[in-house]
CSV table of C-alpha atoms and ligand atoms in Angstrom, one decimal:
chain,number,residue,atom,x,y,z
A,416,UNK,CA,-54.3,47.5,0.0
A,417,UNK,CA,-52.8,49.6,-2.8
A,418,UNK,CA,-50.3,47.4,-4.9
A,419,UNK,CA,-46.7,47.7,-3.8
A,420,UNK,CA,-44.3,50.1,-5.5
A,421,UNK,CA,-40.4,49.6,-6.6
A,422,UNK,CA,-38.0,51.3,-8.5
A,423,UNK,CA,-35.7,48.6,-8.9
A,424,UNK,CA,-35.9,44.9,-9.8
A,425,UNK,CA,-34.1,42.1,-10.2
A,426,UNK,CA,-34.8,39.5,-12.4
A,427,UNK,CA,-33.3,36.2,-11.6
A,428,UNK,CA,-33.1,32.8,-10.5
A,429,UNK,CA,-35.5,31.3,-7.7
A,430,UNK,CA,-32.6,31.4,-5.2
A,431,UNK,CA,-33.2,34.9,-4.9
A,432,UNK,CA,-36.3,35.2,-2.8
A,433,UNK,CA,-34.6,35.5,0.6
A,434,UNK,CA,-32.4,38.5,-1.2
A,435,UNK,CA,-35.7,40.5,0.2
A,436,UNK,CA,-36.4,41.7,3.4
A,437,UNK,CA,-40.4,42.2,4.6
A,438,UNK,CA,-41.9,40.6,1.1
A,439,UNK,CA,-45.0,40.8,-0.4
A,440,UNK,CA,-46.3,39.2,-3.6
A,441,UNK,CA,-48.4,40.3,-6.2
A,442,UNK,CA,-50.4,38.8,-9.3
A,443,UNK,CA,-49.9,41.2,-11.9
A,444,UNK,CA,-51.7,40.4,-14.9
A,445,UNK,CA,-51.0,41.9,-18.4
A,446,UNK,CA,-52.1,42.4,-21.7
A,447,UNK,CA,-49.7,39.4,-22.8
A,448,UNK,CA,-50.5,37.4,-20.4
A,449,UNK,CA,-48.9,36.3,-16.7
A,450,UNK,CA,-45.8,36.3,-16.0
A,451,UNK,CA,-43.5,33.7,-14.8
A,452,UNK,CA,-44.5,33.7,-11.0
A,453,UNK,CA,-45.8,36.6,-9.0
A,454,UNK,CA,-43.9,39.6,-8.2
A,455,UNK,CA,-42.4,39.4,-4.6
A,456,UNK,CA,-41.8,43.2,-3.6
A,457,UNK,CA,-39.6,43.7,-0.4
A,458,UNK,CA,-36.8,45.6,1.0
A,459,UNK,CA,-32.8,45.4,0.1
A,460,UNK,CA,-31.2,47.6,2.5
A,461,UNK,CA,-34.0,50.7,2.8
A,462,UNK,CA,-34.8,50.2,-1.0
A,463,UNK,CA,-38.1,49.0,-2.6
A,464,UNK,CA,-36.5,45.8,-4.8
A,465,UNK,CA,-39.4,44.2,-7.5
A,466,UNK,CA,-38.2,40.6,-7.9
A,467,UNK,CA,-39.4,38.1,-10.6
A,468,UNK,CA,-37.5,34.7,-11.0
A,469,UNK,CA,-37.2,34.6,-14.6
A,470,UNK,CA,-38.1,30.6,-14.7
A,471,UNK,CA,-40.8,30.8,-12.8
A,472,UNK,CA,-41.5,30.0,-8.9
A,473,UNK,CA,-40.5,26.4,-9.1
A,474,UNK,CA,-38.2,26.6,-12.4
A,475,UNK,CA,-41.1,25.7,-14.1
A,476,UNK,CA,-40.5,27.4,-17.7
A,477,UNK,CA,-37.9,26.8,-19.9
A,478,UNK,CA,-35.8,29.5,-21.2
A,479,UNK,CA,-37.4,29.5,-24.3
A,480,UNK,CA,-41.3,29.4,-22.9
A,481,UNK,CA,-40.9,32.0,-20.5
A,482,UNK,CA,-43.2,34.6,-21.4
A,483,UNK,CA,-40.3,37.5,-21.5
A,484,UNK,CA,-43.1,40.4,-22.5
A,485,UNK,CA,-45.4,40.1,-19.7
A,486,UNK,CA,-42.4,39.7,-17.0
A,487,UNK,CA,-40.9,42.9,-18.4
A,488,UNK,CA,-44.2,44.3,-18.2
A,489,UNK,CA,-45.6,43.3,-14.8
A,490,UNK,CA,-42.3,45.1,-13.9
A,491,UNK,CA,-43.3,48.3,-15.5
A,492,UNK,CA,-46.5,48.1,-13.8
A,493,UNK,CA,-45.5,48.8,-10.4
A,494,UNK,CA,-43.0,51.4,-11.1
A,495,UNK,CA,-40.1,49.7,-12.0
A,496,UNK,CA,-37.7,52.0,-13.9
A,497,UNK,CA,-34.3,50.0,-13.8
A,498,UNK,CA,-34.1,45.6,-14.0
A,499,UNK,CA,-31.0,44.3,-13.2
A,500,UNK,CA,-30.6,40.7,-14.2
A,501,UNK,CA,-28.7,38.0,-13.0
A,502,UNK,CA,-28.3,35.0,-15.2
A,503,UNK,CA,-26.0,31.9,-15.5
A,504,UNK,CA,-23.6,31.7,-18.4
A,505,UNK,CA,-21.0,29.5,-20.5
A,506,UNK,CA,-18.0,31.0,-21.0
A,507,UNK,CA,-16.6,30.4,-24.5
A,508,UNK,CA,-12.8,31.7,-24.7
A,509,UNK,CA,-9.8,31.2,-21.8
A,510,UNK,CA,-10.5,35.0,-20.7
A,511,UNK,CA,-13.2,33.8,-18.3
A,512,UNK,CA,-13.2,30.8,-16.0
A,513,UNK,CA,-15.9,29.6,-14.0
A,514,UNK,CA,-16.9,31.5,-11.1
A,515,UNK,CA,-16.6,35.0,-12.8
A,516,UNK,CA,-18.9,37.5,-12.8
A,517,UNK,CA,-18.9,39.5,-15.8
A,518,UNK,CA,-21.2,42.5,-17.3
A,519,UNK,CA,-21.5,41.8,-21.1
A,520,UNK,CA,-21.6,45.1,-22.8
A,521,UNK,CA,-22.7,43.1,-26.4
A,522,UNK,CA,-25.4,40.8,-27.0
A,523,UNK,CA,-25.9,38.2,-30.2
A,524,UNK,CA,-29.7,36.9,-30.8
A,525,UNK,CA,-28.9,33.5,-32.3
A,526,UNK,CA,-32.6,32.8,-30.8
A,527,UNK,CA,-35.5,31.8,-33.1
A,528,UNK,CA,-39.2,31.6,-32.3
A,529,UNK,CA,-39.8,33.9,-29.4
A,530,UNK,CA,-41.8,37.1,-29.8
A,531,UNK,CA,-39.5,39.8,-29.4
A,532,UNK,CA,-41.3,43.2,-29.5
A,533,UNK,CA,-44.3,44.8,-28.0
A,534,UNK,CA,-44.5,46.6,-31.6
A,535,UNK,CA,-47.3,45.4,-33.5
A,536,UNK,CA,-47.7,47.7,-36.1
A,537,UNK,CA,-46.2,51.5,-37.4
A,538,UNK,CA,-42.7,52.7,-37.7
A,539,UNK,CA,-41.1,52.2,-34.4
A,540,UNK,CA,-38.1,50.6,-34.6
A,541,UNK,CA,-35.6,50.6,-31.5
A,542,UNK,CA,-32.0,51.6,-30.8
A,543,UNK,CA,-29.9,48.6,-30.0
A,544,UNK,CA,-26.5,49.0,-30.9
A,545,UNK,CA,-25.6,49.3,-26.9
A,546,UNK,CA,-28.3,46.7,-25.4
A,547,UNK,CA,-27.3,47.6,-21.9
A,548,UNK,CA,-28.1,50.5,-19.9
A,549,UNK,CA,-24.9,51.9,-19.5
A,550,UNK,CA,-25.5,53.5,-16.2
A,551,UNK,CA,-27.1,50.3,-14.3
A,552,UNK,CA,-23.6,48.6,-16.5
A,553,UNK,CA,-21.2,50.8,-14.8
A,554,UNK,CA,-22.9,50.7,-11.5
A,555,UNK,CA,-23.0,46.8,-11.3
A,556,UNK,CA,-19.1,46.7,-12.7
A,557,UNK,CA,-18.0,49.2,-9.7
A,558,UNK,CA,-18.5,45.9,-7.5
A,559,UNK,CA,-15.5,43.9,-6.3
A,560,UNK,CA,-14.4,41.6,-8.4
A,561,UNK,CA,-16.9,41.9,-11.6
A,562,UNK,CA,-15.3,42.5,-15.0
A,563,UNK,CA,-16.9,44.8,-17.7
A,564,UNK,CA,-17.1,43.9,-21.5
A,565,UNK,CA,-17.5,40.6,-23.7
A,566,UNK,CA,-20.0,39.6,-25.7
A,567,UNK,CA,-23.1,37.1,-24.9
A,568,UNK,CA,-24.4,35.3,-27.8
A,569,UNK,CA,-28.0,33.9,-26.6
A,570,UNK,CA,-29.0,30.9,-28.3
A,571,UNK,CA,-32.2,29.3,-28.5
A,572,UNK,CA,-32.0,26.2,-26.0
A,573,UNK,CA,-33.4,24.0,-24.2
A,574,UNK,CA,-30.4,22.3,-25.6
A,575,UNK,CA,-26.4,23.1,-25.2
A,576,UNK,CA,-24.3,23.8,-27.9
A,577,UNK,CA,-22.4,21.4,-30.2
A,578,UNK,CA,-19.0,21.4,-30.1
A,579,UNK,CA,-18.9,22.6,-33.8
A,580,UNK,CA,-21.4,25.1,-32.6
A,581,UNK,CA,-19.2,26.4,-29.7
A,582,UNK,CA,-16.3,26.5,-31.7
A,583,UNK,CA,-17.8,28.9,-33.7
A,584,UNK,CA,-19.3,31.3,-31.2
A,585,UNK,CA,-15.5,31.1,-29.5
A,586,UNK,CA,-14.4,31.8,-33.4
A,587,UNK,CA,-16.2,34.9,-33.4
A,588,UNK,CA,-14.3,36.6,-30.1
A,589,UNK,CA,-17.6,36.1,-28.3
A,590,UNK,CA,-17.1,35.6,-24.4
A,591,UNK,CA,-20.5,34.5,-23.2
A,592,UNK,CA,-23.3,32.1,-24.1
A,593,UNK,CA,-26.7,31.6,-22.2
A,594,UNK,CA,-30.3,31.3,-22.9
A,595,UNK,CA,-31.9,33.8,-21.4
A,596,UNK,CA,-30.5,36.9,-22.3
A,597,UNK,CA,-32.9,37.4,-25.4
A,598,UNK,CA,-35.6,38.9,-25.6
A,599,UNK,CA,-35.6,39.9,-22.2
A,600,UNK,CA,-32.9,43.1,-23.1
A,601,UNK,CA,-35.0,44.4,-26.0
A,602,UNK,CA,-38.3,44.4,-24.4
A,603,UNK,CA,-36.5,46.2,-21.6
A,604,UNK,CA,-35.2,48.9,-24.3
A,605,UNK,CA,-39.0,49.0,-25.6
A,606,UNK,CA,-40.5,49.9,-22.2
A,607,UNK,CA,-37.8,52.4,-21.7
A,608,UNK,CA,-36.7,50.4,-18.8
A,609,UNK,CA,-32.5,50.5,-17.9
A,610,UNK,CA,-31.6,47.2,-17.7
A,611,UNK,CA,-28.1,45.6,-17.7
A,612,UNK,CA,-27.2,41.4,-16.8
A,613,UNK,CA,-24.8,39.9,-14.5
A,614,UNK,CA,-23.7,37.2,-15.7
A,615,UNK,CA,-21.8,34.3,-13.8
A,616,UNK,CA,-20.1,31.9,-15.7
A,617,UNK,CA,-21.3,28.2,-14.7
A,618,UNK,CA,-19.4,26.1,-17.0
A,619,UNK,CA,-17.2,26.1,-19.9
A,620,UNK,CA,-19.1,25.4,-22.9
A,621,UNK,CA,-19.2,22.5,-24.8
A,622,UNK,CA,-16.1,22.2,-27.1
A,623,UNK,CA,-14.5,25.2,-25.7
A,624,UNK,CA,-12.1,22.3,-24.0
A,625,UNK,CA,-11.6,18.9,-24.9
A,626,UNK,CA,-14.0,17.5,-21.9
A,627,UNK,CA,-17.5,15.9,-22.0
A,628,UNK,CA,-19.2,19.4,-22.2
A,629,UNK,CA,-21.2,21.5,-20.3
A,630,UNK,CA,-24.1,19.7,-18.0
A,631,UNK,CA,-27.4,20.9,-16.3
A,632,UNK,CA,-25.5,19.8,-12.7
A,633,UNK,CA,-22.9,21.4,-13.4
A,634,UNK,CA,-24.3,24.5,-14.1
A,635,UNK,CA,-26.8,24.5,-11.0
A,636,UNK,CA,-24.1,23.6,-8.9
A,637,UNK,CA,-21.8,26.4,-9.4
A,638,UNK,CA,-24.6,29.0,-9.2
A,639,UNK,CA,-26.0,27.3,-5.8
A,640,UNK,CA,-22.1,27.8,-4.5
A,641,UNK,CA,-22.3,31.9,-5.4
A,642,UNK,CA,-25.7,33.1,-5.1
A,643,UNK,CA,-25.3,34.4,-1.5
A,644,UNK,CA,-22.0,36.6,-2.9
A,645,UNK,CA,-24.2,37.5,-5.8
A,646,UNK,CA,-26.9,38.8,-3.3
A,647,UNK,CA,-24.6,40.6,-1.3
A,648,UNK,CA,-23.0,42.3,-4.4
A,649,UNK,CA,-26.4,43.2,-5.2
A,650,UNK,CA,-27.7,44.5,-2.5
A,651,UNK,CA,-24.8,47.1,-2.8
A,652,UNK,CA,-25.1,47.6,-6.2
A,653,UNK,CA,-29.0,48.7,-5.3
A,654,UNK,CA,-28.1,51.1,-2.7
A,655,UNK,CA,-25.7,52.8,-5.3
A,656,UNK,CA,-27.7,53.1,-8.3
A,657,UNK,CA,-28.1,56.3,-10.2
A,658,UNK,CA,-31.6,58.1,-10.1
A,659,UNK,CA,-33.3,56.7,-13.4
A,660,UNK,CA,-31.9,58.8,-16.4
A,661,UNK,CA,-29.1,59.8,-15.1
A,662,UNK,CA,-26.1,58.8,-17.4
A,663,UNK,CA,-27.9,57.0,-20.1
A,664,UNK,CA,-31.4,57.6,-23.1
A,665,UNK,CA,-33.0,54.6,-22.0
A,666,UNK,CA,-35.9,56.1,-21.1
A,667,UNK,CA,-35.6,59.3,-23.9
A,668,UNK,CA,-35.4,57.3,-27.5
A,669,UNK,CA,-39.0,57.1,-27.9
A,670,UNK,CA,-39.2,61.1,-27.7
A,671,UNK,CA,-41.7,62.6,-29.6
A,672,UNK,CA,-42.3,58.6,-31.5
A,673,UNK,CA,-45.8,57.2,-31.4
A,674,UNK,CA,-45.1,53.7,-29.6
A,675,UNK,CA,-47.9,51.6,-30.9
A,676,UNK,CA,-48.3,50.2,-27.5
A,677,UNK,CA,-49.5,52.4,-24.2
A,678,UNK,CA,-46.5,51.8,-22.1
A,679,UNK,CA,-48.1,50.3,-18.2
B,186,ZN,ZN1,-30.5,53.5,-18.5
């Protein structure tokens, strides 16, 4: 059987699988490795959907061991052209309360440690002052009820913040904080992949307020209560998606560049 194809993908948390109708899952290996779990490949309202949860099948990897290159690139592999990505955020300033869903349109690397870049050697050096696909961005704040703009500072985890840490990202006028969010954006920019996140805000983070700060229950508990609206916003955000290319350079910047890596 010929491996599955898909345009689209969504890169998110486990709760996702029954997001796809008629699913089939593939090991795709890569040059960097596997990725997190295999790639289920089903149907989302007539549309070929690719969908990879980020922490692995049984949230088995850690934000800061998942292997974010060969994810991106298993994606690639089958066709994918455009990742939207789901992930669970803190919110750091009074503009966003729990239960929002917001689509950053900056991103902050306060990570350390993880390899960022299929470049390994030569000039190539990426266009990132917009990190999201701007297309996939609008397309996923057209939704009811999803606001468009902030900034997500990624940091490196496991751990939460300190307060004195929070204070400062809040300090800064950034909105968002998660773990997640880095390197997975770049890599997408480097495979000339659209990609834009959907964030939902879990939690005030630590210091932010004068409570106990953030926890893991916390966190899992909100997301558990809105996954199924998150799956229903998008499985319409899928069926209204631009073709690939249309509206943004994601897949252009590389024009006439030698990539030191053969793109999959
Ligand atoms: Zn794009």
């Amino acid at each position: 059987m010929p491996a599955p194809h898909a345009r689209v993908a969504v890169i998110g948390g486990s709760g996702f699988y029954e997001f796809l109708g008629d699913v089939r899952e593939v090991e795709v290996p890569t040059p960097y490795g596997d990725p997190t779990a295999p790639v289920a490949v089903g149907d989302v309202a007539g549309t070929p959907v690719a969908f990879l949860p980020r922490h692995g099948k049984g949230h088995e990897f850690p934000p800061h061991l998942i292997n974010y290159r060969a994810n991106l690139w298993a994606l690639r592999s089958l066709g994918v052209r455009q990742v939207l990505a789901p992930c669970a955020v803190g919110g750091l300033r009074d503009e966003v309360a729990p239960g929002d869903l917001v689509v950053p349109d900056q991103l902050v690397d306060r990570t350390s440690g993880r390899v960022q870049s299929y470049v390994e050697r030569g000039a190539v050096h990426v266009p990132f002052a917009d990190p999201y696909c701007p297309a996939l961005s609008q397309a996923l704040a057209a939704a009811d009820g999803v606001r468009q703009g902030g900034t997500m500072v990624v940091i490196e985890g496991p751990r939460f913040s300190t307060r004195a840490e929070s204070r400062h990202y809040a300090d800064q006028g950034w909105t968002l904080i998660n773990m997640t969010g880095h390197p997975e954006a770049v890599l997408a920019r480097e495979l000339l992949l659209c990609y834009a996140p959907l964030a939902l805000v879990t939690d005030m983070d630590a210091g932010v307020g004068s409570g106990e700060g953030v926890g893991q229950e916390e966190v899992f508990a909100t997301f558990a209560r809105n996954i199924d609206r998150l799956k229903d916003l998008l499985a319409g955000v899928v069926g209204a998606l631009p073709a690939p290319g249309e509206g943004c350079a994601c897949a252009s910047w590389a024009d006439g560049l030698d990539l030191s890596y053969e793109l999959p």
